PDB file of C-alpha atoms and ligand atoms in Angstrom:
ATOM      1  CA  UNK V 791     146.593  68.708  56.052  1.00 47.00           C
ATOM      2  CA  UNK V 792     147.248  66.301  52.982  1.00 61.00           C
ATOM      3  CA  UNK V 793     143.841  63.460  53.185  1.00 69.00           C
ATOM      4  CA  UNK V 794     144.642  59.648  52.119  1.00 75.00           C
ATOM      5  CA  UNK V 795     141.830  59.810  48.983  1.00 65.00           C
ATOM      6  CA  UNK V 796     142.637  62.925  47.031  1.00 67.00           C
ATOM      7  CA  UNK V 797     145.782  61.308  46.260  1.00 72.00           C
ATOM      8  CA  UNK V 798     144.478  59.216  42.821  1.00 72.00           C
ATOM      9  CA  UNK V 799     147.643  57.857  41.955  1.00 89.00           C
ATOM     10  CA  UNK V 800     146.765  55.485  44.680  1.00 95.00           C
ATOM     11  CA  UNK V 801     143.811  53.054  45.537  1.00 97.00           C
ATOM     12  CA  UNK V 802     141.903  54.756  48.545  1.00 97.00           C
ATOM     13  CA  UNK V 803     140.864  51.917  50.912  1.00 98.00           C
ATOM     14  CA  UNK V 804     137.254  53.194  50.788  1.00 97.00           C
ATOM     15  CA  UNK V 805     136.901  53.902  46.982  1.00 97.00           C
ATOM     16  CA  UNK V 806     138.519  50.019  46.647  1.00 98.00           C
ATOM     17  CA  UNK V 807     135.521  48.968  49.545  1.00 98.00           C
ATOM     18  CA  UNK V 808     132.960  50.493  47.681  1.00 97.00           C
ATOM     19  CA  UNK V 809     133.980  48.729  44.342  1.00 97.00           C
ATOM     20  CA  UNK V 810     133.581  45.208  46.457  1.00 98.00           C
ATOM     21  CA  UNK V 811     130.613  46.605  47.430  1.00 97.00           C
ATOM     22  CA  UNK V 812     128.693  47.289  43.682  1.00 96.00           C
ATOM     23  CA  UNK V 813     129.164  50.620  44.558  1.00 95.00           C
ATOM     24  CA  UNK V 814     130.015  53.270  41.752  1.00 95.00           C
ATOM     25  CA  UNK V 815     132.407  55.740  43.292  1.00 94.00           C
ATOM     26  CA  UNK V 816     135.540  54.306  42.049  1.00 96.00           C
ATOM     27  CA  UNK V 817     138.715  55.354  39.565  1.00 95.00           C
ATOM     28  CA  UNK V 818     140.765  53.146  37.941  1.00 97.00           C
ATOM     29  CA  UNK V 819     143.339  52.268  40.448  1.00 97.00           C
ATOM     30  CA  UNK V 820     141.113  51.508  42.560  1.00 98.00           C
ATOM     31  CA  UNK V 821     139.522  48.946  40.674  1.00 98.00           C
ATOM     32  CA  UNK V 822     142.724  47.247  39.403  1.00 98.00           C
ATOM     33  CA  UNK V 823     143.756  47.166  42.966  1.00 98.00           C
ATOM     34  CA  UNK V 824     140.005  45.207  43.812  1.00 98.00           C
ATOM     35  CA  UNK V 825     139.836  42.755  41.092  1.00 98.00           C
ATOM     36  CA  UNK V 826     144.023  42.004  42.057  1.00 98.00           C
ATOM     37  CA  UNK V 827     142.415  41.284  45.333  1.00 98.00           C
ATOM     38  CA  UNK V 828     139.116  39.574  44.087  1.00 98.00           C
ATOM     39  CA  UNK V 829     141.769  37.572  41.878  1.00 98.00           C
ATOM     40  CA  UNK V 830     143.197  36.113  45.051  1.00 98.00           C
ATOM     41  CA  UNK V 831     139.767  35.786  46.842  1.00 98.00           C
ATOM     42  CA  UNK V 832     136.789  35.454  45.204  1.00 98.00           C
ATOM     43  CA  UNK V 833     134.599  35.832  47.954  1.00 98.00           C
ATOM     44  CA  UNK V 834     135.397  38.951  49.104  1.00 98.00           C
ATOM     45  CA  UNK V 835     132.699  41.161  47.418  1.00 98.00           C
ATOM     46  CA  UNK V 836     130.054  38.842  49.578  1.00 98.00           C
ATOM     47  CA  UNK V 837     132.345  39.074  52.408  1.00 98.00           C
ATOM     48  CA  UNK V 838     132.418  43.270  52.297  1.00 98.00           C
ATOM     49  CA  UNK V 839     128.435  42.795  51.773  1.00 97.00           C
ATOM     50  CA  UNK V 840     127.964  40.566  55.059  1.00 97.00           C
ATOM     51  CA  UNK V 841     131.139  42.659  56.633  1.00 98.00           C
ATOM     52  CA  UNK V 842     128.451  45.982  55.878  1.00 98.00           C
ATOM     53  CA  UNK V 843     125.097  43.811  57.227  1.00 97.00           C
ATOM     54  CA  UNK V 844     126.775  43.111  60.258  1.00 97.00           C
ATOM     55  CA  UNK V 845     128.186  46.584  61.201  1.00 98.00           C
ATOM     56  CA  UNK V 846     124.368  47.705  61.117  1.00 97.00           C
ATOM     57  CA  UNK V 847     122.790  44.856  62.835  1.00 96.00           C
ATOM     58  CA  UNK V 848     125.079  44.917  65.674  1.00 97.00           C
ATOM     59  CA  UNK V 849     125.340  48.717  66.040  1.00 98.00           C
ATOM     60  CA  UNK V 850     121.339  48.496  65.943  1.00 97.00           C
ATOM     61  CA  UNK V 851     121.311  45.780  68.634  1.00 97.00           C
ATOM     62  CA  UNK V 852     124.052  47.435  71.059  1.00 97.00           C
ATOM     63  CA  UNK V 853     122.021  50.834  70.767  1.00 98.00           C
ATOM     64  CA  UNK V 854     118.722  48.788  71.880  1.00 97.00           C
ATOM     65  CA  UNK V 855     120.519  46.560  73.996  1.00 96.00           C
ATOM     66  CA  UNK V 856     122.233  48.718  76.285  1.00 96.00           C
ATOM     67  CA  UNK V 857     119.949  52.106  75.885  1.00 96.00           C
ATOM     68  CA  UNK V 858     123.065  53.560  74.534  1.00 97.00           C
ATOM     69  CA  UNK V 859     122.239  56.321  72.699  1.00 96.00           C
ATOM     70  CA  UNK V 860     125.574  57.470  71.920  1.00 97.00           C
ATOM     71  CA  UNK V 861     127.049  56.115  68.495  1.00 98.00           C
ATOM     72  CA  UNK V 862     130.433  56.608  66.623  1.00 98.00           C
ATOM     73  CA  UNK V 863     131.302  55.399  63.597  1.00 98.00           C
ATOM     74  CA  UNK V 864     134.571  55.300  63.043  1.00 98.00           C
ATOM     75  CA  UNK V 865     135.918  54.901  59.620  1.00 98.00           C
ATOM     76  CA  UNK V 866     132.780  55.500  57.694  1.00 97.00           C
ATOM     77  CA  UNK V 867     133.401  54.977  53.940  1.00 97.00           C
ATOM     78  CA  UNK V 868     131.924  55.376  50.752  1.00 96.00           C
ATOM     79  CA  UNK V 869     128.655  53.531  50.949  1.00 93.00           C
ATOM     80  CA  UNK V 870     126.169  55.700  50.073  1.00 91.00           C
ATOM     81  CA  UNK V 871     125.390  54.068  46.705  1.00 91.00           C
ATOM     82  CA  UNK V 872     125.010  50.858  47.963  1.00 92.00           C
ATOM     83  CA  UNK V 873     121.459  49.074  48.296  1.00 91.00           C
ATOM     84  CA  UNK V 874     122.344  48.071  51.857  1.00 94.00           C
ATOM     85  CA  UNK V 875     121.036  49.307  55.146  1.00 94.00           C
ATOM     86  CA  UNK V 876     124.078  51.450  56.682  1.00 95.00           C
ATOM     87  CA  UNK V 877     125.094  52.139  60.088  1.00 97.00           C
ATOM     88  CA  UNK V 878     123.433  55.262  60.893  1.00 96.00           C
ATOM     89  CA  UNK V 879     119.991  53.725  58.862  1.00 96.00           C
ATOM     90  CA  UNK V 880     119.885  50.705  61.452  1.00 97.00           C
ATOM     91  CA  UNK V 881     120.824  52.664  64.296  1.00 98.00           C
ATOM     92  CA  UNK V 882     118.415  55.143  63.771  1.00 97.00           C
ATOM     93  CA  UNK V 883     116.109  52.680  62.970  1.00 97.00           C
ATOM     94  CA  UNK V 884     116.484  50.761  66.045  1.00 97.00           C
ATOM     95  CA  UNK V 885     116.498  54.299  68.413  1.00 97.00           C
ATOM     96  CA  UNK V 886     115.187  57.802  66.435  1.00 97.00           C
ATOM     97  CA  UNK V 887     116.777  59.586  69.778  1.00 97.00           C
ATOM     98  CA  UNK V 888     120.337  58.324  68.964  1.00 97.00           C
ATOM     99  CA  UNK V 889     123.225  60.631  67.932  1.00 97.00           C
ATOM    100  CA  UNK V 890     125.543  59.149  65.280  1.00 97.00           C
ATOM    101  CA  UNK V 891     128.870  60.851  64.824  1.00 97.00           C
ATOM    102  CA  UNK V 892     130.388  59.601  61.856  1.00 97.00           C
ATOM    103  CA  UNK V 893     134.577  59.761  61.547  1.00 98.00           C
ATOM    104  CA  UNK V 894     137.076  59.086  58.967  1.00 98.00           C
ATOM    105  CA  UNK V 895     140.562  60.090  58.184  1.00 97.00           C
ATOM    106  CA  UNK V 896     139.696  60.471  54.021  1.00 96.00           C
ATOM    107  CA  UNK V 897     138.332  63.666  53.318  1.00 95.00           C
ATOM    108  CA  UNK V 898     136.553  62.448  49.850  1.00 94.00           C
ATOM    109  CA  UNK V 899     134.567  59.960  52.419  1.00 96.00           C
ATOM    110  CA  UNK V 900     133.525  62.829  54.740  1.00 96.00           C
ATOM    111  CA  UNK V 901     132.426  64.742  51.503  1.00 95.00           C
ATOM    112  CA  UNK V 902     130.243  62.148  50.519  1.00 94.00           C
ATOM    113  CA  UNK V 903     129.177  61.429  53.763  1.00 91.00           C
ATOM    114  CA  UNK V 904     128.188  65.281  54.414  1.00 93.00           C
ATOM    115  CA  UNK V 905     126.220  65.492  50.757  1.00 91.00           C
ATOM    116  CA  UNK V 906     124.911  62.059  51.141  1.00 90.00           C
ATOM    117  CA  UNK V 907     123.828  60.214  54.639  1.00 81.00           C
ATOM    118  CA  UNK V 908     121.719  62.457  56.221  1.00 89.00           C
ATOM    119  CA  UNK V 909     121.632  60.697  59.291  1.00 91.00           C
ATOM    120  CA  UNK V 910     124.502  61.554  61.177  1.00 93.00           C
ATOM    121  CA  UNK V 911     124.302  64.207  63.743  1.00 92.00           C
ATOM    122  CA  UNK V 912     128.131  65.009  62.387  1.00 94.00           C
ATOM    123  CA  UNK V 913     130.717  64.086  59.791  1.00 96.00           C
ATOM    124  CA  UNK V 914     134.118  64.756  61.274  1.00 97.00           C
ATOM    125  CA  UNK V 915     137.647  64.367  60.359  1.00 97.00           C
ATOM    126  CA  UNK V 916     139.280  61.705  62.870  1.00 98.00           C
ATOM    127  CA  UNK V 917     142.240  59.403  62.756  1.00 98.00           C
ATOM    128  CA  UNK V 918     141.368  56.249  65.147  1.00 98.00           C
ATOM    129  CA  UNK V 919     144.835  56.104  66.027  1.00 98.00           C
ATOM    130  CA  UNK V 920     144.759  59.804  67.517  1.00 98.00           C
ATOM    131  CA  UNK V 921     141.762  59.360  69.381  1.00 98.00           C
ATOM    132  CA  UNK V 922     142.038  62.502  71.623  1.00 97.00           C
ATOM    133  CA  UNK V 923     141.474  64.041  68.251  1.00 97.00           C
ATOM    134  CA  UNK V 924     138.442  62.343  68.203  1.00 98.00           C
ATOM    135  CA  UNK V 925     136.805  62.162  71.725  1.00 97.00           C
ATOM    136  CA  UNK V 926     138.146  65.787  71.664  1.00 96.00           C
ATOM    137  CA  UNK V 927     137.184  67.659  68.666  1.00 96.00           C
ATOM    138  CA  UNK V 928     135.862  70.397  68.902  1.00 95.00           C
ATOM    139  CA  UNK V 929     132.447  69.787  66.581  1.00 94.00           C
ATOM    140  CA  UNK V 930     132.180  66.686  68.820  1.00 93.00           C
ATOM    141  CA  UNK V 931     132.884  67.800  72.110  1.00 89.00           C
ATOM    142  CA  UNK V 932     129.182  69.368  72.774  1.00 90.00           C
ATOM    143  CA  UNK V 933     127.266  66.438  71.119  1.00 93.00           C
ATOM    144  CA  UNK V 934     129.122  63.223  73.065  1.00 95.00           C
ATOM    145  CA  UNK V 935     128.920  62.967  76.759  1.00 96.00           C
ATOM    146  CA  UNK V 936     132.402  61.245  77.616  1.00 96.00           C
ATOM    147  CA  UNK V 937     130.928  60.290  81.046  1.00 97.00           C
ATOM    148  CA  UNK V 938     128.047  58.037  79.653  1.00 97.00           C
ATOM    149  CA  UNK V 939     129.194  55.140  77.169  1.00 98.00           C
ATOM    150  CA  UNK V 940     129.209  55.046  73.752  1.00 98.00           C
ATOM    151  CA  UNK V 941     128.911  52.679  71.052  1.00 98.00           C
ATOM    152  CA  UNK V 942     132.139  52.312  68.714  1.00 98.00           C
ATOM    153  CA  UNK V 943     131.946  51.194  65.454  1.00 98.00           C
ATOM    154  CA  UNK V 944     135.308  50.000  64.285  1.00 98.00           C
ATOM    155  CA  UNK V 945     133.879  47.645  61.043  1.00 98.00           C
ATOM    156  CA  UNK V 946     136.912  46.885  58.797  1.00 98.00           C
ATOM    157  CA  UNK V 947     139.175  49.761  59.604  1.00 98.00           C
ATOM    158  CA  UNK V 948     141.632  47.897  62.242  1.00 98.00           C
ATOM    159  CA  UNK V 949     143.013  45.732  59.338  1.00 98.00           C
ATOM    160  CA  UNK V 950     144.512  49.072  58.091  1.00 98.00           C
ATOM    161  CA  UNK V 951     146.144  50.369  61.258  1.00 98.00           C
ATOM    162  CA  UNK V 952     149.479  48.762  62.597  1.00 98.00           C
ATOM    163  CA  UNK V 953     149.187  48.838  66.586  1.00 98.00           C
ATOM    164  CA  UNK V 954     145.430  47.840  66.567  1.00 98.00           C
ATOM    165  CA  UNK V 955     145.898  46.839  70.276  1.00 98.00           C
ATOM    166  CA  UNK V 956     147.211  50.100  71.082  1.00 98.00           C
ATOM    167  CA  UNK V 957     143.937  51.540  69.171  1.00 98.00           C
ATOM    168  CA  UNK V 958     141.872  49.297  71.682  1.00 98.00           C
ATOM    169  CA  UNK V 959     144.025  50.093  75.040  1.00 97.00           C
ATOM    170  CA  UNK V 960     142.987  54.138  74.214  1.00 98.00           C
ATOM    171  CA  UNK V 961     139.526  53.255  73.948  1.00 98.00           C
ATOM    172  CA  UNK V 962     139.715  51.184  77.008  1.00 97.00           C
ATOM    173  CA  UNK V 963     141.143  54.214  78.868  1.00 97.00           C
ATOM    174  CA  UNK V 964     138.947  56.724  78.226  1.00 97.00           C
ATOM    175  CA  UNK V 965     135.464  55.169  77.343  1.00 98.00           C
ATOM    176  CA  UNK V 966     132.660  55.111  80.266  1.00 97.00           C
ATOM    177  CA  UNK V 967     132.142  51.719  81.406  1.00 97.00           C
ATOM    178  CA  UNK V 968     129.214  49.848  80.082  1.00 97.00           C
ATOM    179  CA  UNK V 969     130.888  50.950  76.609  1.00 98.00           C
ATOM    180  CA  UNK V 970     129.927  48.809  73.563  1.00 98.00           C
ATOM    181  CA  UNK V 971     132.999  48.369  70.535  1.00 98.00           C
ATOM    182  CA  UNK V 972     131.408  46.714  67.234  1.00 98.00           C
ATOM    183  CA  UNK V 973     134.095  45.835  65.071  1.00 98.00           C
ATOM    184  CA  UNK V 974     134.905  43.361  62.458  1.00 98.00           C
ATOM    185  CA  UNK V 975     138.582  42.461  60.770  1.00 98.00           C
ATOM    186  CA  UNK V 976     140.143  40.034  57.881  1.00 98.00           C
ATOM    187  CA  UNK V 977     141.543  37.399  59.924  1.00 98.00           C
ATOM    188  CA  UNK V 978     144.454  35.085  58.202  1.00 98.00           C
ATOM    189  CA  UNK V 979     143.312  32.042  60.207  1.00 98.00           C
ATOM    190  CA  UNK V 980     142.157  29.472  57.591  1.00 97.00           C
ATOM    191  CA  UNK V 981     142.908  30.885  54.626  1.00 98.00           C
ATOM    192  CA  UNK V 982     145.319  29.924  52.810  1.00 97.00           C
ATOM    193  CA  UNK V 983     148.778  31.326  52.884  1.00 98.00           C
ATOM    194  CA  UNK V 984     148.814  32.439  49.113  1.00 98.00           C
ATOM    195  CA  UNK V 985     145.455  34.137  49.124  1.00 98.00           C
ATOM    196  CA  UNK V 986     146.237  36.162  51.996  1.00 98.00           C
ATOM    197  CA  UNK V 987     149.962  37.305  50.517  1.00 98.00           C
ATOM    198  CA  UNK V 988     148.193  37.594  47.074  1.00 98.00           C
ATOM    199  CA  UNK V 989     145.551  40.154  48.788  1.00 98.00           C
ATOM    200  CA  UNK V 990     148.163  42.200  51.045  1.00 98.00           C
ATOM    201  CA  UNK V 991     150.570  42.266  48.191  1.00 98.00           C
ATOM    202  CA  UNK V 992     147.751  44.137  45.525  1.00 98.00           C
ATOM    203  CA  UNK V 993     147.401  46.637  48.744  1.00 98.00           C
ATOM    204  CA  UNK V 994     150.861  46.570  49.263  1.00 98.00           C
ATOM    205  CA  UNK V 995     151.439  47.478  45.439  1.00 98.00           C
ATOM    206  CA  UNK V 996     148.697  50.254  44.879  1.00 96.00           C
ATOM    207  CA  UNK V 997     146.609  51.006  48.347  1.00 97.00           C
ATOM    208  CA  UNK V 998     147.449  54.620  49.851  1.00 96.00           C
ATOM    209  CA  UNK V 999     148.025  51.715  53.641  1.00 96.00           C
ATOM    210  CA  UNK V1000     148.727  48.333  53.913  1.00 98.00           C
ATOM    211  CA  UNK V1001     146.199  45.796  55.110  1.00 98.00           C
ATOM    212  CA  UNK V1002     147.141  43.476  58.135  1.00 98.00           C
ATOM    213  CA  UNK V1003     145.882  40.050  58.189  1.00 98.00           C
ATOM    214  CA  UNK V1004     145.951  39.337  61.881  1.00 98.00           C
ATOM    215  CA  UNK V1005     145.342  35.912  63.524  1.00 98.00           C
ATOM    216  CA  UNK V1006     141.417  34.921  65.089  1.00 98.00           C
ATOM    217  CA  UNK V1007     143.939  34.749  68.327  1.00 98.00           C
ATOM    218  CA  UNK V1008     144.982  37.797  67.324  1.00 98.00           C
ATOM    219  CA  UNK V1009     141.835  39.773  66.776  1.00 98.00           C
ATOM    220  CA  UNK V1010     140.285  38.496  69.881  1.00 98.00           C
ATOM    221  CA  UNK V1011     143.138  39.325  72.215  1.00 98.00           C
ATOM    222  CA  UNK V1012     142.095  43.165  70.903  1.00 98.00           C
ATOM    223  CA  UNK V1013     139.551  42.664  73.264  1.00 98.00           C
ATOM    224  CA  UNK V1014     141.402  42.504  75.867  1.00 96.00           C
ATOM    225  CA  UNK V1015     139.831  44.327  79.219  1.00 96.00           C
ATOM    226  CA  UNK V1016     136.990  43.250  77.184  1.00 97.00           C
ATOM    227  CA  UNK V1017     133.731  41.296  77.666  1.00 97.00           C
ATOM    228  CA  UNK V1018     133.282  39.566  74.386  1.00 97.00           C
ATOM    229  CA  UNK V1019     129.458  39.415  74.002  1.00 95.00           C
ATOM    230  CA  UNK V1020     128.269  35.708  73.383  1.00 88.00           C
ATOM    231  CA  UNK V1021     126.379  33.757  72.202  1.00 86.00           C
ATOM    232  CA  UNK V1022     127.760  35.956  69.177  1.00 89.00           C
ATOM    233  CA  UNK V1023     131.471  35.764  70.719  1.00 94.00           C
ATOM    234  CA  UNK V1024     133.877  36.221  67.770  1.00 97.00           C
ATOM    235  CA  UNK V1025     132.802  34.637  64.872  1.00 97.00           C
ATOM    236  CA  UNK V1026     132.137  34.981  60.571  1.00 98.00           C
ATOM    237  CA  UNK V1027     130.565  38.661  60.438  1.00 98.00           C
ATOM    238  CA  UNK V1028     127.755  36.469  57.896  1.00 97.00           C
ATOM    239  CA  UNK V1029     127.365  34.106  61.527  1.00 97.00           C
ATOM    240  CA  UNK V1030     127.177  37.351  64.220  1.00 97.00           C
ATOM    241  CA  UNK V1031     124.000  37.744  65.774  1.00 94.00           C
ATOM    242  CA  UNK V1032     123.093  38.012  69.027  1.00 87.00           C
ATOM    243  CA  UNK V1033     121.200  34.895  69.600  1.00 85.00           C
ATOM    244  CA  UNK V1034     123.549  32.967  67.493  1.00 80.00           C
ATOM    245  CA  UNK V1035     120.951  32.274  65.025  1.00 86.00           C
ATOM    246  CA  UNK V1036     122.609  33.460  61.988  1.00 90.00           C
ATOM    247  CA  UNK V1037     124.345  30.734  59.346  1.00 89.00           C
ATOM    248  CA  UNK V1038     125.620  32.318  56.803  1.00 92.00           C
ATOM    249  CA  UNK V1039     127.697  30.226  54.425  1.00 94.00           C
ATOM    250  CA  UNK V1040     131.342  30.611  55.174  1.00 96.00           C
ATOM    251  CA  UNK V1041     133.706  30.976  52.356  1.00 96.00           C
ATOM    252  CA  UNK V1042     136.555  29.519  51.151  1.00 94.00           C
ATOM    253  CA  UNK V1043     138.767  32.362  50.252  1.00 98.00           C
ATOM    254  CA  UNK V1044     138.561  34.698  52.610  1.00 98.00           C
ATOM    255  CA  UNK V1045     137.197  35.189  56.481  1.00 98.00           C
ATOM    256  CA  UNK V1046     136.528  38.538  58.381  1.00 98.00           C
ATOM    257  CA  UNK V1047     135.195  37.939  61.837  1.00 98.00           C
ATOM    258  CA  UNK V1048     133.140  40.703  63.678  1.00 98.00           C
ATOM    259  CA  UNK V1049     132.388  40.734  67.637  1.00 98.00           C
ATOM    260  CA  UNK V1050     130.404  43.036  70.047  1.00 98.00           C
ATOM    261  CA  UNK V1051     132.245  43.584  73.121  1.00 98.00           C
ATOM    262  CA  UNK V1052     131.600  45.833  76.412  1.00 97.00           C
ATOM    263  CA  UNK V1053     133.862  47.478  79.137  1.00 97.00           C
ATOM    264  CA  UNK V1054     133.233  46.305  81.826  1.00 94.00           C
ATOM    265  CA  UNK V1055     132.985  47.440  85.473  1.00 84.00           C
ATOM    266  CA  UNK V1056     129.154  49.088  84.806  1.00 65.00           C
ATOM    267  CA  UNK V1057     126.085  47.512  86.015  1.00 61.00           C
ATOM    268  CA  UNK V1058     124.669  47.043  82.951  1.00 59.00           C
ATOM    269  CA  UNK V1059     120.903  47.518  82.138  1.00 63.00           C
ATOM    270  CA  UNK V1060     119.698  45.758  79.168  1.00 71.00           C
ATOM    271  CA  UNK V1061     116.701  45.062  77.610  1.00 75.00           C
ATOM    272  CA  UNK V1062     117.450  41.375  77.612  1.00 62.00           C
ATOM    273  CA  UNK V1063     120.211  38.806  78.171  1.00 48.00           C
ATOM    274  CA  UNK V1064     120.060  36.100  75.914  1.00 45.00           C
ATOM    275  CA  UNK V1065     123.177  34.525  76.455  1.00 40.00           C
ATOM    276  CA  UNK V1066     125.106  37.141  78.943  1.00 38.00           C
ATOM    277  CA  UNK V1067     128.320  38.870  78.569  1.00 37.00           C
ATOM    278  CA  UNK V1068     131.241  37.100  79.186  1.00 30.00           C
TER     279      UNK V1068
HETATM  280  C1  LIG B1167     136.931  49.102  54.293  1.00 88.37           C
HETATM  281  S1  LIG B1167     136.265  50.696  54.640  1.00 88.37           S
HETATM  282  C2  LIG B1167     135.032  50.232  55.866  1.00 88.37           C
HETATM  283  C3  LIG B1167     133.797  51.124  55.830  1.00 88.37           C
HETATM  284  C4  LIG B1167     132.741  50.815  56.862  1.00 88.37           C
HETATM  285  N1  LIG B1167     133.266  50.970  58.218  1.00 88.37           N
HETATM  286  C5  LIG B1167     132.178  49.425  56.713  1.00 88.37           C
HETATM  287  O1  LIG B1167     132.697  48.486  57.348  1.00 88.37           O
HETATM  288  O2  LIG B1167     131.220  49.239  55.975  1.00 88.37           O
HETATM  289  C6  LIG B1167     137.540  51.379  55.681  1.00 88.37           C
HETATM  290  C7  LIG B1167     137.325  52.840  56.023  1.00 88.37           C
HETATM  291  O3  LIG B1167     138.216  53.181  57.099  1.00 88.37           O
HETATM  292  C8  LIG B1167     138.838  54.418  56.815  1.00 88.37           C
HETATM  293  N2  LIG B1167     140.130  54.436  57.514  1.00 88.37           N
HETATM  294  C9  LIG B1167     141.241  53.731  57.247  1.00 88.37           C
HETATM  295  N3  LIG B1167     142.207  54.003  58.114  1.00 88.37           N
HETATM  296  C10 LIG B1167     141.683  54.908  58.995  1.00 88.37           C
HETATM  297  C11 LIG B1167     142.194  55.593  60.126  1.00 88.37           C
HETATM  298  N4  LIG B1167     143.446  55.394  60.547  1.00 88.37           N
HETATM  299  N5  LIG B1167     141.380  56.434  60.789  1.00 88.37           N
HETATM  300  C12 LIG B1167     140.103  56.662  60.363  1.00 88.37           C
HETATM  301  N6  LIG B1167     139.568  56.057  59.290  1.00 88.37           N
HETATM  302  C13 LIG B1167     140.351  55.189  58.605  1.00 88.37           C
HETATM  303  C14 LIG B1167     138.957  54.437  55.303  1.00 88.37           C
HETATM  304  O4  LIG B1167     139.117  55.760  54.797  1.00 88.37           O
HETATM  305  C15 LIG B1167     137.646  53.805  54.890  1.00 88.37           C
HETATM  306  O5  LIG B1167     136.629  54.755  54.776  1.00 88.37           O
END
């Protein structure tokens, strides 16, 4: 089976994160393919760093939120060098029972992941648009319990995939209710038209996938089926917090808006309920 990163003729969407990122685990094309993007948007190294701070704090509040102690991290990348609390560090941080399974579809990122972030109770190859290959692999099948929910992190991975809706109708279908998706996505709305062809067109040009801008409409009508968690609701990934509390500056150049969002249809325990579910 042929993996999206070991091709390095081509700019592997987590090697081209990681440069955003201050990271070091880069090549060439995948650093002419970030500064082509950071050429069009300036603000999108601080926008991957708040993109990364959010996927952490809200897969750190879901887990001690809901008592969920059932985490995967879909779409992991190369992050491992980066001065940053990750997923699995917050999670782990907020619950020390939790199990983090950690997925991606680039074999270089699950090699780093294995060697490097310890805190995963597995590394596993998974596309999220096959996600019976997921929710059924074998390494994962004795460590998640389908029947009880899980959190989902989907932070900046959608924006790669085509049918992102059909992405969130499978997880709808076969997650437990009382489920919890994190996820975050570049969103076109209020950005100027030229920025966001300049950025798709350097992915476009030297990116192993395409990235889709979608619409805030857009990204919120993936949660369909959904309860959108508010006060956060779908906002800035620098402005998500549970509370609402968080005012992070929002940039000119480029926006990617993050949300917490639970299936419903479970009475839900939770340690508190600031502002509800909606
Ligand atoms: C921009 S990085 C985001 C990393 C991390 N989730 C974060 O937000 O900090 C995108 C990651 O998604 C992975 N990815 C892209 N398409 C994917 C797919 N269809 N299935 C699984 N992983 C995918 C890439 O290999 C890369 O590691």
């Amino acid at each position: 089976m042929t993996s999206p990163g070991l091709d390095y003729d081509k700019a592997s969407l987590a090697r081209v994160y990681n440069f955003y990122l201050g990271g070091k685990d880069w090549s060439d094309v995948d650093k002419e393919t970030a500064q082509a993007v950071i050429r069009s948007a300036p603000d999108v190294p601080e926008a991957a760093r708040e993109n990364f701070r959010f996927a952490g704090r809200a897969a750190a509040w879901a887990v001690a939120e809901y008592r969920v102690r059932q985490v995967l991290d879909i779409g992991v990348g190369i992050v491992s060098d980066v001065p940053l609390p990750s997923v699995e560090t917050c999670v782990l941080a907020a619950d020390p029972g939790a199990t983090v399974l950690a997925f991606d579809n680039d074999e270089v990122v699950l090699a780093h992941a294995r060697a490097l972030r310890p805190g995963y109770g597995g590394v596993l190859r998974g596309d999220v648009t096959d996600l019976d290959g997921i929710f059924k692999h074998p390494d994962a099948v004795g460590l998640i319990d389908m029947a009880k929910p899980l959190v989902v992190i989907l932070a900046a991975v959608l924006h790669f995939v085509p049918d992102a809706a059909a992405v969130m109708a499978g997880l709808r279908e076969r997650l437990a209710p009382g489920s919890v998706v994190v996820l975050s996505h570049v969103t076109s709305t209020q950005t100027s038209e030229r920025r966001v062809a300049g950025m798709t067109k350097a992915y476009d040009d030297k990116a192993i996938s395409p990235i889709f801008f979608r619409s805030q409409e857009e990204i919120r009508a993936l949660a369909d089926g959904w309860d959108i968690v508010t006060p956060s609701d779908l906002v800035d990934v620098q402005r998500w917090s549970p509370d609402g509390t968080y005012a992070g500056p929002l940039y000119d150049t480029v926006r990617v808006l993050g949300m917490a969002a639970v299936l419903p249809g479970h009475q839900q325990e939770r340690a508190h309920t600031p502002g509800g579910a909606r």
